[in-house]
PDB file of C-alpha atoms in Angstrom:
ATOM      1  CA  MET A   1     170.918 135.360  68.109  1.00 50.00           C
ATOM      2  CA  ALA A   2     168.747 132.886  70.031  1.00 71.00           C
ATOM      3  CA  ASP A   3     165.655 135.092  69.656  1.00 81.00           C
ATOM      4  CA  GLN A   4     166.283 135.486  65.948  1.00 84.00           C
ATOM      5  CA  GLN A   5     166.607 131.730  65.513  1.00 84.00           C
ATOM      6  CA  ARG A   6     163.407 131.164  67.494  1.00 86.00           C
ATOM      7  CA  ARG A   7     161.521 133.671  65.304  1.00 89.00           C
ATOM      8  CA  ARG A   8     162.856 131.931  62.195  1.00 90.00           C
ATOM      9  CA  CYS A   9     161.681 128.562  63.477  1.00 90.00           C
ATOM     10  CA  LEU A  10     158.282 130.066  64.267  1.00 91.00           C
ATOM     11  CA  ALA A  11     158.027 131.506  60.745  1.00 91.00           C
ATOM     12  CA  GLU A  12     158.986 128.202  59.145  1.00 92.00           C
ATOM     13  CA  PHE A  13     156.546 126.264  61.314  1.00 92.00           C
ATOM     14  CA  LEU A  14     153.647 128.586  60.439  1.00 92.00           C
ATOM     15  CA  ARG A  15     154.475 128.420  56.756  1.00 92.00           C
ATOM     16  CA  SER A  16     154.647 124.615  56.823  1.00 92.00           C
ATOM     17  CA  ARG A  17     151.255 124.332  58.568  1.00 90.00           C
ATOM     18  CA  ARG A  18     149.704 126.863  56.166  1.00 91.00           C
ATOM     19  CA  GLU A  19     150.935 124.975  53.116  1.00 90.00           C
ATOM     20  CA  ARG A  20     149.636 121.646  54.433  1.00 89.00           C
ATOM     21  CA  LEU A  21     146.088 122.887  55.024  1.00 88.00           C
ATOM     22  CA  THR A  22     143.850 122.730  51.964  1.00 85.00           C
ATOM     23  CA  PRO A  23     141.234 125.427  51.250  1.00 84.00           C
ATOM     24  CA  GLU A  24     138.518 122.772  51.460  1.00 82.00           C
ATOM     25  CA  GLU A  25     139.634 121.777  54.979  1.00 83.00           C
ATOM     26  CA  ALA A  26     139.541 125.435  56.018  1.00 80.00           C
ATOM     27  CA  GLY A  27     136.096 125.972  54.450  1.00 80.00           C
ATOM     28  CA  ILE A  28     137.370 128.190  51.632  1.00 77.00           C
ATOM     29  CA  LEU A  29     136.410 127.979  47.967  1.00 71.00           C
ATOM     30  CA  ALA A  30     139.665 127.298  46.106  1.00 65.00           C
ATOM     31  CA  GLY A  31     138.725 128.876  42.765  1.00 64.00           C
ATOM     32  CA  PRO A  32     139.882 127.785  39.280  1.00 63.00           C
ATOM     33  CA  ARG A  33     143.389 129.297  39.362  1.00 70.00           C
ATOM     34  CA  ARG A  34     145.458 128.529  42.417  1.00 67.00           C
ATOM     35  CA  ARG A  35     149.210 128.172  42.338  1.00 71.00           C
ATOM     36  CA  THR A  36     149.940 128.441  46.092  1.00 68.00           C
ATOM     37  CA  PRO A  37     150.010 125.073  47.910  1.00 74.00           C
ATOM     38  CA  GLY A  38     147.676 125.083  50.843  1.00 85.00           C
ATOM     39  CA  LEU A  39     146.336 128.416  52.094  1.00 88.00           C
ATOM     40  CA  ARG A  40     147.473 131.892  51.106  1.00 88.00           C
ATOM     41  CA  ARG A  41     148.803 134.257  53.753  1.00 91.00           C
ATOM     42  CA  GLU A  42     145.820 136.562  53.349  1.00 91.00           C
ATOM     43  CA  GLU A  43     143.481 133.620  53.946  1.00 89.00           C
ATOM     44  CA  VAL A  44     145.211 132.668  57.196  1.00 91.00           C
ATOM     45  CA  ALA A  45     145.125 136.334  58.243  1.00 91.00           C
ATOM     46  CA  GLN A  46     141.401 136.542  57.527  1.00 91.00           C
ATOM     47  CA  LEU A  47     140.633 133.302  59.363  1.00 91.00           C
ATOM     48  CA  SER A  48     142.692 134.483  62.352  1.00 90.00           C
ATOM     49  CA  GLY A  49     141.330 138.035  62.481  1.00 91.00           C
ATOM     50  CA  VAL A  50     144.703 139.745  61.955  1.00 91.00           C
ATOM     51  CA  SER A  51     146.020 141.995  59.209  1.00 92.00           C
ATOM     52  CA  VAL A  52     147.754 140.513  56.177  1.00 93.00           C
ATOM     53  CA  THR A  53     150.761 142.766  56.803  1.00 93.00           C
ATOM     54  CA  TRP A  54     151.144 141.596  60.397  1.00 92.00           C
ATOM     55  CA  TYR A  55     150.884 137.929  59.467  1.00 92.00           C
ATOM     56  CA  THR A  56     153.364 138.421  56.616  1.00 94.00           C
ATOM     57  CA  TRP A  57     155.833 139.963  59.063  1.00 93.00           C
ATOM     58  CA  LEU A  58     155.338 136.945  61.323  1.00 92.00           C
ATOM     59  CA  GLU A  59     156.268 134.561  58.487  1.00 92.00           C
ATOM     60  CA  GLN A  60     159.221 136.792  57.679  1.00 93.00           C
ATOM     61  CA  ALA A  61     160.563 136.282  61.221  1.00 90.00           C
ATOM     62  CA  ARG A  62     160.375 139.974  62.051  1.00 91.00           C
ATOM     63  CA  ASP A  63     160.682 141.116  65.664  1.00 89.00           C
ATOM     64  CA  ILE A  64     157.025 141.773  66.470  1.00 89.00           C
ATOM     65  CA  THR A  65     154.912 141.217  69.570  1.00 86.00           C
ATOM     66  CA  VAL A  66     152.698 138.121  69.549  1.00 88.00           C
ATOM     67  CA  SER A  67     149.895 137.831  72.088  1.00 89.00           C
ATOM     68  CA  ARG A  68     148.339 134.701  73.531  1.00 87.00           C
ATOM     69  CA  GLN A  69     144.981 135.634  71.994  1.00 89.00           C
ATOM     70  CA  VAL A  70     146.453 135.897  68.485  1.00 90.00           C
ATOM     71  CA  LEU A  71     148.323 132.610  68.867  1.00 91.00           C
ATOM     72  CA  THR A  72     145.095 130.929  69.937  1.00 91.00           C
ATOM     73  CA  SER A  73     143.380 132.309  66.814  1.00 91.00           C
ATOM     74  CA  LEU A  74     146.244 131.143  64.589  1.00 93.00           C
ATOM     75  CA  ALA A  75     146.162 127.672  66.129  1.00 91.00           C
ATOM     76  CA  ARG A  76     142.434 127.465  65.475  1.00 91.00           C
ATOM     77  CA  ALA A  77     142.707 128.783  61.899  1.00 91.00           C
ATOM     78  CA  LEU A  78     145.517 126.359  61.033  1.00 92.00           C
ATOM     79  CA  MET A  79     143.671 123.494  62.740  1.00 91.00           C
ATOM     80  CA  LEU A  80     146.680 122.607  64.867  1.00 90.00           C
ATOM     81  CA  SER A  81     146.702 119.513  67.027  1.00 87.00           C
ATOM     82  CA  SER A  82     147.299 119.840  70.778  1.00 80.00           C
ATOM     83  CA  ILE A  83     151.014 119.060  70.418  1.00 82.00           C
ATOM     84  CA  GLU A  84     151.345 121.470  67.474  1.00 89.00           C
ATOM     85  CA  ARG A  85     149.608 124.134  69.545  1.00 88.00           C
ATOM     86  CA  ARG A  86     152.072 123.638  72.415  1.00 83.00           C
ATOM     87  CA  HIS A  87     154.925 123.862  69.896  1.00 89.00           C
ATOM     88  CA  LEU A  88     153.524 127.105  68.448  1.00 90.00           C
ATOM     89  CA  PHE A  89     153.286 128.768  71.866  1.00 88.00           C
ATOM     90  CA  GLY A  90     156.756 127.553  72.776  1.00 87.00           C
ATOM     91  CA  LEU A  91     158.309 128.981  69.617  1.00 88.00           C
ATOM     92  CA  ALA A  92     156.552 132.294  70.268  1.00 88.00           C
ATOM     93  CA  GLY A  93     157.841 132.380  73.845  1.00 86.00           C
ATOM     94  CA  VAL A  94     154.299 132.719  75.221  1.00 85.00           C
ATOM     95  CA  PRO A  95     153.045 130.549  78.121  1.00 77.00           C
ATOM     96  CA  LEU A  96     150.141 128.299  77.290  1.00 71.00           C
ATOM     97  CA  PRO A  97     146.770 129.156  78.837  1.00 65.00           C
ATOM     98  CA  GLU A  98     146.029 127.200  81.996  1.00 56.00           C
ATOM     99  CA  GLN A  99     144.545 123.836  81.104  1.00 54.00           C
ATOM    100  CA  PRO A 100     141.210 122.931  82.670  1.00 52.00           C
ATOM    101  CA  PRO A 101     141.257 119.794  84.795  1.00 52.00           C
ATOM    102  CA  GLY A 102     140.570 116.622  82.877  1.00 50.00           C
ATOM    103  CA  ARG A 103     138.309 113.759  83.799  1.00 54.00           C
ATOM    104  CA  GLY A 104     140.945 112.286  86.062  1.00 62.00           C
ATOM    105  CA  PRO A 105     143.615 109.666  85.552  1.00 77.00           C
ATOM    106  CA  GLY A 106     143.078 106.702  83.283  1.00 81.00           C
ATOM    107  CA  PRO A 107     143.756 103.074  84.189  1.00 88.00           C
ATOM    108  CA  ALA A 108     147.331 103.280  82.891  1.00 91.00           C
ATOM    109  CA  LEU A 109     148.224 105.997  85.401  1.00 92.00           C
ATOM    110  CA  GLN A 110     146.802 103.971  88.271  1.00 93.00           C
ATOM    111  CA  ARG A 111     148.817 100.960  87.104  1.00 94.00           C
ATOM    112  CA  LEU A 112     151.920 103.146  87.151  1.00 95.00           C
ATOM    113  CA  VAL A 113     151.168 104.179  90.736  1.00 96.00           C
ATOM    114  CA  ASP A 114     150.668 100.532  91.693  1.00 95.00           C
ATOM    115  CA  ALA A 115     153.921  99.579  89.959  1.00 96.00           C
ATOM    116  CA  LEU A 116     155.833 101.996  92.208  1.00 96.00           C
ATOM    117  CA  GLU A 117     155.250  99.678  95.180  1.00 95.00           C
ATOM    118  CA  PRO A 118     156.711  99.394  97.764  1.00 95.00           C
ATOM    119  CA  HIS A 119     157.270 103.160  97.495  1.00 97.00           C
ATOM    120  CA  PRO A 120     154.271 105.297  98.525  1.00 97.00           C
ATOM    121  CA  ALA A 121     152.780 107.105  95.536  1.00 97.00           C
ATOM    122  CA  TYR A 122     149.588 109.012  94.807  1.00 97.00           C
ATOM    123  CA  LEU A 123     147.835 111.173  92.210  1.00 96.00           C
ATOM    124  CA  LEU A 124     146.414 114.649  92.822  1.00 95.00           C
ATOM    125  CA  ASP A 125     144.111 116.587  90.530  1.00 93.00           C
ATOM    126  CA  ALA A 126     144.119 120.363  90.041  1.00 89.00           C
ATOM    127  CA  ASN A 127     142.350 120.912  93.378  1.00 93.00           C
ATOM    128  CA  TRP A 128     144.658 118.456  95.177  1.00 95.00           C
ATOM    129  CA  ASP A 129     141.943 115.848  95.476  1.00 95.00           C
ATOM    130  CA  LEU A 130     143.410 112.359  95.846  1.00 96.00           C
ATOM    131  CA  VAL A 131     142.360 110.540  92.674  1.00 95.00           C
ATOM    132  CA  GLY A 132     144.722 107.582  92.943  1.00 95.00           C
ATOM    133  CA  TRP A 133     147.106 105.938  95.428  1.00 96.00           C
ATOM    134  CA  ASN A 134     148.846 102.648  96.093  1.00 96.00           C
ATOM    135  CA  ARG A 135     148.917 100.352  99.132  1.00 94.00           C
ATOM    136  CA  ALA A 136     152.112 101.857 100.521  1.00 95.00           C
ATOM    137  CA  GLU A 137     150.563 105.328 100.531  1.00 96.00           C
ATOM    138  CA  ALA A 138     147.473 103.947 102.246  1.00 95.00           C
ATOM    139  CA  GLY A 139     149.773 102.351 104.826  1.00 94.00           C
ATOM    140  CA  LEU A 140     151.476 105.702 105.386  1.00 96.00           C
ATOM    141  CA  ILE A 141     148.525 108.098 105.732  1.00 95.00           C
ATOM    142  CA  GLY A 142     145.552 105.732 106.045  1.00 93.00           C
ATOM    143  CA  ASP A 143     143.292 104.490 103.256  1.00 93.00           C
ATOM    144  CA  PRO A 144     141.654 107.476 101.479  1.00 94.00           C
ATOM    145  CA  GLY A 145     139.076 105.045 100.110  1.00 91.00           C
ATOM    146  CA  GLN A 146     137.524 104.891 103.598  1.00 91.00           C
ATOM    147  CA  LEU A 147     136.767 108.622 103.499  1.00 93.00           C
ATOM    148  CA  GLU A 148     133.869 110.506 101.978  1.00 92.00           C
ATOM    149  CA  PRO A 149     134.744 111.728  98.443  1.00 91.00           C
ATOM    150  CA  ALA A 150     134.765 115.386  99.552  1.00 91.00           C
ATOM    151  CA  GLU A 151     137.339 114.551 102.234  1.00 94.00           C
ATOM    152  CA  ARG A 152     139.781 112.818  99.874  1.00 96.00           C
ATOM    153  CA  ASN A 153     141.893 115.914  99.547  1.00 97.00           C
ATOM    154  CA  LEU A 154     145.488 116.354 100.660  1.00 97.00           C
ATOM    155  CA  LEU A 155     144.940 119.735 102.317  1.00 97.00           C
ATOM    156  CA  TRP A 156     141.733 118.571 103.982  1.00 97.00           C
ATOM    157  CA  LEU A 157     143.549 115.577 105.454  1.00 97.00           C
ATOM    158  CA  VAL A 158     146.491 117.665 106.674  1.00 97.00           C
ATOM    159  CA  PHE A 159     144.298 120.196 108.465  1.00 98.00           C
ATOM    160  CA  MET A 160     141.239 118.176 109.473  1.00 96.00           C
ATOM    161  CA  ASP A 161     142.613 114.731 110.369  1.00 96.00           C
ATOM    162  CA  PRO A 162     144.091 114.899 113.918  1.00 95.00           C
ATOM    163  CA  ALA A 163     146.304 111.867 113.196  1.00 94.00           C
ATOM    164  CA  MET A 164     148.194 113.861 110.544  1.00 96.00           C
ATOM    165  CA  ARG A 165     149.470 116.271 113.200  1.00 95.00           C
ATOM    166  CA  THR A 166     151.134 113.355 114.955  1.00 95.00           C
ATOM    167  CA  LEU A 167     152.216 111.615 111.771  1.00 97.00           C
ATOM    168  CA  MET A 168     153.985 114.609 110.187  1.00 97.00           C
ATOM    169  CA  VAL A 169     157.220 115.719 111.845  1.00 96.00           C
ATOM    170  CA  ASP A 170     157.093 119.543 112.088  1.00 95.00           C
ATOM    171  CA  TRP A 171     153.411 119.569 111.154  1.00 97.00           C
ATOM    172  CA  GLU A 172     153.200 123.367 111.359  1.00 97.00           C
ATOM    173  CA  GLY A 173     156.112 123.986 108.992  1.00 95.00           C
ATOM    174  CA  GLN A 174     155.005 121.356 106.501  1.00 95.00           C
ATOM    175  CA  ALA A 175     151.360 122.449 106.564  1.00 97.00           C
ATOM    176  CA  GLN A 176     152.255 126.110 106.049  1.00 96.00           C
ATOM    177  CA  ASN A 177     154.499 125.168 103.124  1.00 94.00           C
ATOM    178  CA  LEU A 178     151.726 123.080 101.556  1.00 95.00           C
ATOM    179  CA  VAL A 179     149.319 126.024 101.726  1.00 96.00           C
ATOM    180  CA  ALA A 180     151.863 128.226  99.944  1.00 94.00           C
ATOM    181  CA  GLN A 181     152.425 125.559  97.287  1.00 93.00           C
ATOM    182  CA  PHE A 182     148.683 125.104  96.811  1.00 94.00           C
ATOM    183  CA  ARG A 183     148.089 128.836  96.364  1.00 90.00           C
ATOM    184  CA  ALA A 184     150.776 128.955  93.660  1.00 88.00           C
ATOM    185  CA  ASP A 185     149.598 125.750  91.984  1.00 85.00           C
ATOM    186  CA  ALA A 186     145.899 126.657  92.017  1.00 81.00           C
ATOM    187  CA  ARG A 187     146.182 130.224  90.735  1.00 76.00           C
ATOM    188  CA  ALA A 188     143.770 129.422  87.892  1.00 72.00           C
ATOM    189  CA  ARG A 189     141.240 127.611  90.076  1.00 79.00           C
ATOM    190  CA  PHE A 190     139.521 130.691  91.539  1.00 78.00           C
ATOM    191  CA  GLY A 191     135.848 130.517  90.660  1.00 80.00           C
ATOM    192  CA  ASP A 192     135.895 126.726  90.278  1.00 84.00           C
ATOM    193  CA  PRO A 193     133.069 125.353  92.474  1.00 90.00           C
ATOM    194  CA  ARG A 194     135.156 122.548  93.985  1.00 91.00           C
ATOM    195  CA  PHE A 195     138.035 124.931  94.710  1.00 92.00           C
ATOM    196  CA  GLU A 196     135.717 127.447  96.379  1.00 92.00           C
ATOM    197  CA  ARG A 197     134.034 124.776  98.527  1.00 94.00           C
ATOM    198  CA  LEU A 198     137.385 123.356  99.592  1.00 96.00           C
ATOM    199  CA  THR A 199     139.091 126.623 100.519  1.00 95.00           C
ATOM    200  CA  GLY A 200     135.900 128.031 102.011  1.00 95.00           C
ATOM    201  CA  GLY A 201     135.437 124.958 104.192  1.00 96.00           C
ATOM    202  CA  LEU A 202     139.047 125.004 105.340  1.00 97.00           C
ATOM    203  CA  ARG A 203     138.963 128.740 106.143  1.00 96.00           C
ATOM    204  CA  GLU A 204     135.874 128.194 108.255  1.00 96.00           C
ATOM    205  CA  ALA A 205     137.085 125.033 110.004  1.00 96.00           C
ATOM    206  CA  SER A 206     140.770 125.830 110.583  1.00 97.00           C
ATOM    207  CA  ALA A 207     142.117 129.078 111.990  1.00 96.00           C
ATOM    208  CA  GLU A 208     145.616 127.991 110.967  1.00 97.00           C
ATOM    209  CA  PHE A 209     144.638 127.469 107.348  1.00 97.00           C
ATOM    210  CA  ARG A 210     142.713 130.742 107.324  1.00 96.00           C
ATOM    211  CA  GLY A 211     145.693 132.704 108.626  1.00 96.00           C
ATOM    212  CA  TRP A 212     148.214 131.148 106.241  1.00 96.00           C
ATOM    213  CA  TRP A 213     145.845 131.416 103.277  1.00 95.00           C
ATOM    214  CA  GLU A 214     145.193 135.092 103.909  1.00 92.00           C
ATOM    215  CA  ALA A 215     148.953 135.744 104.122  1.00 91.00           C
ATOM    216  CA  HIS A 216     149.109 135.068 100.351  1.00 90.00           C
ATOM    217  CA  ASP A 217     152.498 133.360 100.607  1.00 91.00           C
ATOM    218  CA  ILE A 218     153.435 131.243  97.599  1.00 88.00           C
ATOM    219  CA  ALA A 219     156.078 128.547  97.228  1.00 89.00           C
ATOM    220  CA  ASP A 220     157.374 126.380  94.410  1.00 86.00           C
ATOM    221  CA  PHE A 221     157.423 122.613  94.859  1.00 81.00           C
ATOM    222  CA  GLY A 222     161.169 122.228  94.421  1.00 73.00           C
ATOM    223  CA  SER A 223     162.757 119.204  96.068  1.00 72.00           C
ATOM    224  CA  ASN A 224     160.851 118.348  99.219  1.00 85.00           C
ATOM    225  CA  ARG A 225     162.009 116.086 102.041  1.00 92.00           C
ATOM    226  CA  ARG A 226     159.371 115.141 104.573  1.00 95.00           C
ATOM    227  CA  GLN A 227     159.611 113.163 107.790  1.00 96.00           C
ATOM    228  CA  PHE A 228     156.906 111.090 109.443  1.00 97.00           C
ATOM    229  CA  ARG A 229     156.437 109.422 112.840  1.00 96.00           C
ATOM    230  CA  HIS A 230     154.406 106.398 111.882  1.00 95.00           C
ATOM    231  CA  PRO A 231     152.586 104.857 114.876  1.00 93.00           C
ATOM    232  CA  TRP A 232     153.487 101.285 113.883  1.00 90.00           C
ATOM    233  CA  VAL A 233     156.583 101.595 111.699  1.00 92.00           C
ATOM    234  CA  GLY A 234     158.477 104.453 113.352  1.00 94.00           C
ATOM    235  CA  ARG A 235     160.390 107.308 111.762  1.00 96.00           C
ATOM    236  CA  LEU A 236     160.306 107.572 107.952  1.00 97.00           C
ATOM    237  CA  THR A 237     162.081 110.096 105.739  1.00 97.00           C
ATOM    238  CA  PHE A 238     161.071 110.557 102.100  1.00 97.00           C
ATOM    239  CA  ASP A 239     162.192 112.723  99.192  1.00 96.00           C
ATOM    240  CA  TYR A 240     159.156 113.650  97.110  1.00 95.00           C
ATOM    241  CA  VAL A 241     159.254 113.555  93.311  1.00 94.00           C
ATOM    242  CA  LYS A 242     156.470 115.285  91.360  1.00 94.00           C
ATOM    243  CA  LEU A 243     155.585 114.492  87.748  1.00 93.00           C
ATOM    244  CA  ALA A 244     152.853 116.041  85.576  1.00 89.00           C
ATOM    245  CA  ALA A 245     150.613 113.709  83.572  1.00 85.00           C
ATOM    246  CA  MET A 246     150.614 115.092  80.027  1.00 79.00           C
ATOM    247  CA  ASP A 247     147.539 113.085  78.989  1.00 76.00           C
ATOM    248  CA  ALA A 248     145.522 114.099  82.069  1.00 81.00           C
ATOM    249  CA  PRO A 249     145.629 117.920  82.450  1.00 79.00           C
ATOM    250  CA  GLY A 250     145.913 119.028  86.051  1.00 84.00           C
ATOM    251  CA  VAL A 251     146.851 115.584  87.392  1.00 91.00           C
ATOM    252  CA  LYS A 252     150.231 115.165  89.084  1.00 93.00           C
ATOM    253  CA  LEU A 253     151.971 112.033  90.315  1.00 95.00           C
ATOM    254  CA  PHE A 254     153.871 112.130  93.611  1.00 96.00           C
ATOM    255  CA  ALA A 255     156.357 109.377  94.410  1.00 96.00           C
ATOM    256  CA  CYS A 256     157.942 109.080  97.849  1.00 96.00           C
ATOM    257  CA  MET A 257     161.544 107.918  97.561  1.00 97.00           C
ATOM    258  CA  PRO A 258     163.307 106.751 100.754  1.00 97.00           C
ATOM    259  CA  ALA A 259     165.956 109.234 101.866  1.00 96.00           C
ATOM    260  CA  ASP A 260     167.915 106.689 103.921  1.00 96.00           C
ATOM    261  CA  ALA A 261     168.502 102.962 104.328  1.00 96.00           C
ATOM    262  CA  GLU A 262     166.380 102.824 107.488  1.00 96.00           C
ATOM    263  CA  THR A 263     163.307 104.058 105.607  1.00 96.00           C
ATOM    264  CA  THR A 264     163.988 101.667 102.735  1.00 96.00           C
ATOM    265  CA  GLY A 265     163.977  98.741 105.127  1.00 95.00           C
ATOM    266  CA  LYS A 266     160.580  99.755 106.532  1.00 94.00           C
ATOM    267  CA  LEU A 267     158.733  99.963 103.195  1.00 94.00           C
ATOM    268  CA  PRO A 268     157.371  96.388 103.299  1.00 92.00           C
ATOM    269  CA  ALA A 269     155.893  97.136 106.720  1.00 91.00           C
ATOM    270  CA  LEU A 270     153.888 100.024 105.232  1.00 89.00           C
ATOM    271  CA  GLN A 271     152.276  97.636 102.777  1.00 86.00           C
ATOM    272  CA  ARG A 272     151.423  95.257 105.604  1.00 88.00           C
ATOM    273  CA  CYS A 273     149.838  98.142 107.531  1.00 87.00           C
ATOM    274  CA  ALA A 274     147.641  98.916 104.526  1.00 82.00           C
ATOM    275  CA  ALA A 275     146.537  95.271 104.533  1.00 76.00           C
ATOM    276  CA  GLY A 276     145.639  95.537 108.223  1.00 75.00           C
ATOM    277  CA  GLU A 277     148.655  93.584 109.414  1.00 70.00           C
ATOM    278  CA  VAL A 278     150.219  95.419 112.378  1.00 64.00           C
ATOM    279  CA  PRO A 279     153.904  94.661 113.083  1.00 58.00           C
ATOM    280  CA  ALA A 280     154.790  92.452 116.039  1.00 53.00           C
ATOM    281  CA  ALA A 281     154.135  93.883 119.496  1.00 41.00           C
ATOM    282  CA  ALA A 282     157.825  94.193 120.315  1.00 35.00           C
ATOM    283  CA  GLN A 283     158.469  96.174 117.134  1.00 49.00           C
ATOM    284  CA  VAL A 284     155.516  98.436 117.835  1.00 43.00           C
ATOM    285  CA  ALA A 285     156.770  99.116 121.340  1.00 37.00           C
ATOM    286  CA  ASP A 286     160.238 100.006 120.042  1.00 45.00           C
ATOM    287  CA  ALA A 287     158.843 102.334 117.389  1.00 45.00           C
ATOM    288  CA  VAL A 288     156.365 104.078 119.682  1.00 42.00           C
ATOM    289  CA  ASP A 289     158.429 104.330 122.846  1.00 39.00           C
ATOM    290  CA  GLY A 290     161.463 105.515 120.954  1.00 44.00           C
ATOM    291  CA  LEU A 291     159.515 108.367 119.355  1.00 43.00           C
ATOM    292  CA  GLY A 292     157.077 109.224 122.106  1.00 42.00           C
ATOM    293  CA  VAL A 293     154.014 109.088 119.863  1.00 38.00           C
ATOM    294  CA  SER A 294     150.490 107.811 120.289  1.00 35.00           C
ATOM    295  CA  ARG A 295     149.649 104.209 119.391  1.00 30.00           C
ATOM    296  CA  ALA A 296     146.543 105.388 117.540  1.00 31.00           C
ATOM    297  CA  GLY A 297     146.520 104.474 113.840  1.00 31.00           C
ATOM    298  CA  ALA A 298     147.113 107.090 111.175  1.00 32.00           C
TER     299      ALA A 298
END
């Protein structure tokens, strides 16, 4: 019943878009006698490169197979907007093609990240390059703005920055999980120059990355809880929330939500660390001695 209803909705949507599109908009000569509003079925079929019979069956909500290629042709022929195109693919039950990465986040997204203070938050693009962060995140992992652009990448930091091995509780488990998540998330990035440089550089520089990458393990993001041993603030526990930016393809926002009251109380100290203000010596001693970690900054 659900499939039948979905096919009916698909048929009605196609018919409504066809009837709204004028022959002139589609580049077709209307002719003197034309009773059909918008385009005829045979005209849509011709513009899409499919048979009239097949397209008629589609508008009749028949149980037929619809491919991604045909849907792309229909979307182009009917001059669908991006949201109409997503709706068409959804009604057909066909996943959308992978979107290429956009030009990065706009100012509004960065303002959103800043507004999440005092919670650490950051933006990653399709290759997991850090393209935005707030002060709390800089206080947690160090200021990415001090790095070379090619090094502002989450995986590069995890594997190539020695301080991250001390900062991340269970570095090995977390790093291995991140590699599996990245392989699943970046399945459409193969052949992209930035992707190839990043993974090639990591395979060459890190035996651990090379081994985990070649294992071809994949993992979904799910609900992640991560713990840190901050050299100045002490132990921190965060639940990570991931959101996709619909107006910036490939960009995802990560917000770190405190998992306990102790972490919540330490958030202002992270902001002070980002500003270069180290907590009082007594507090530092308590945090470091209690955890047995180095006093070197993250």
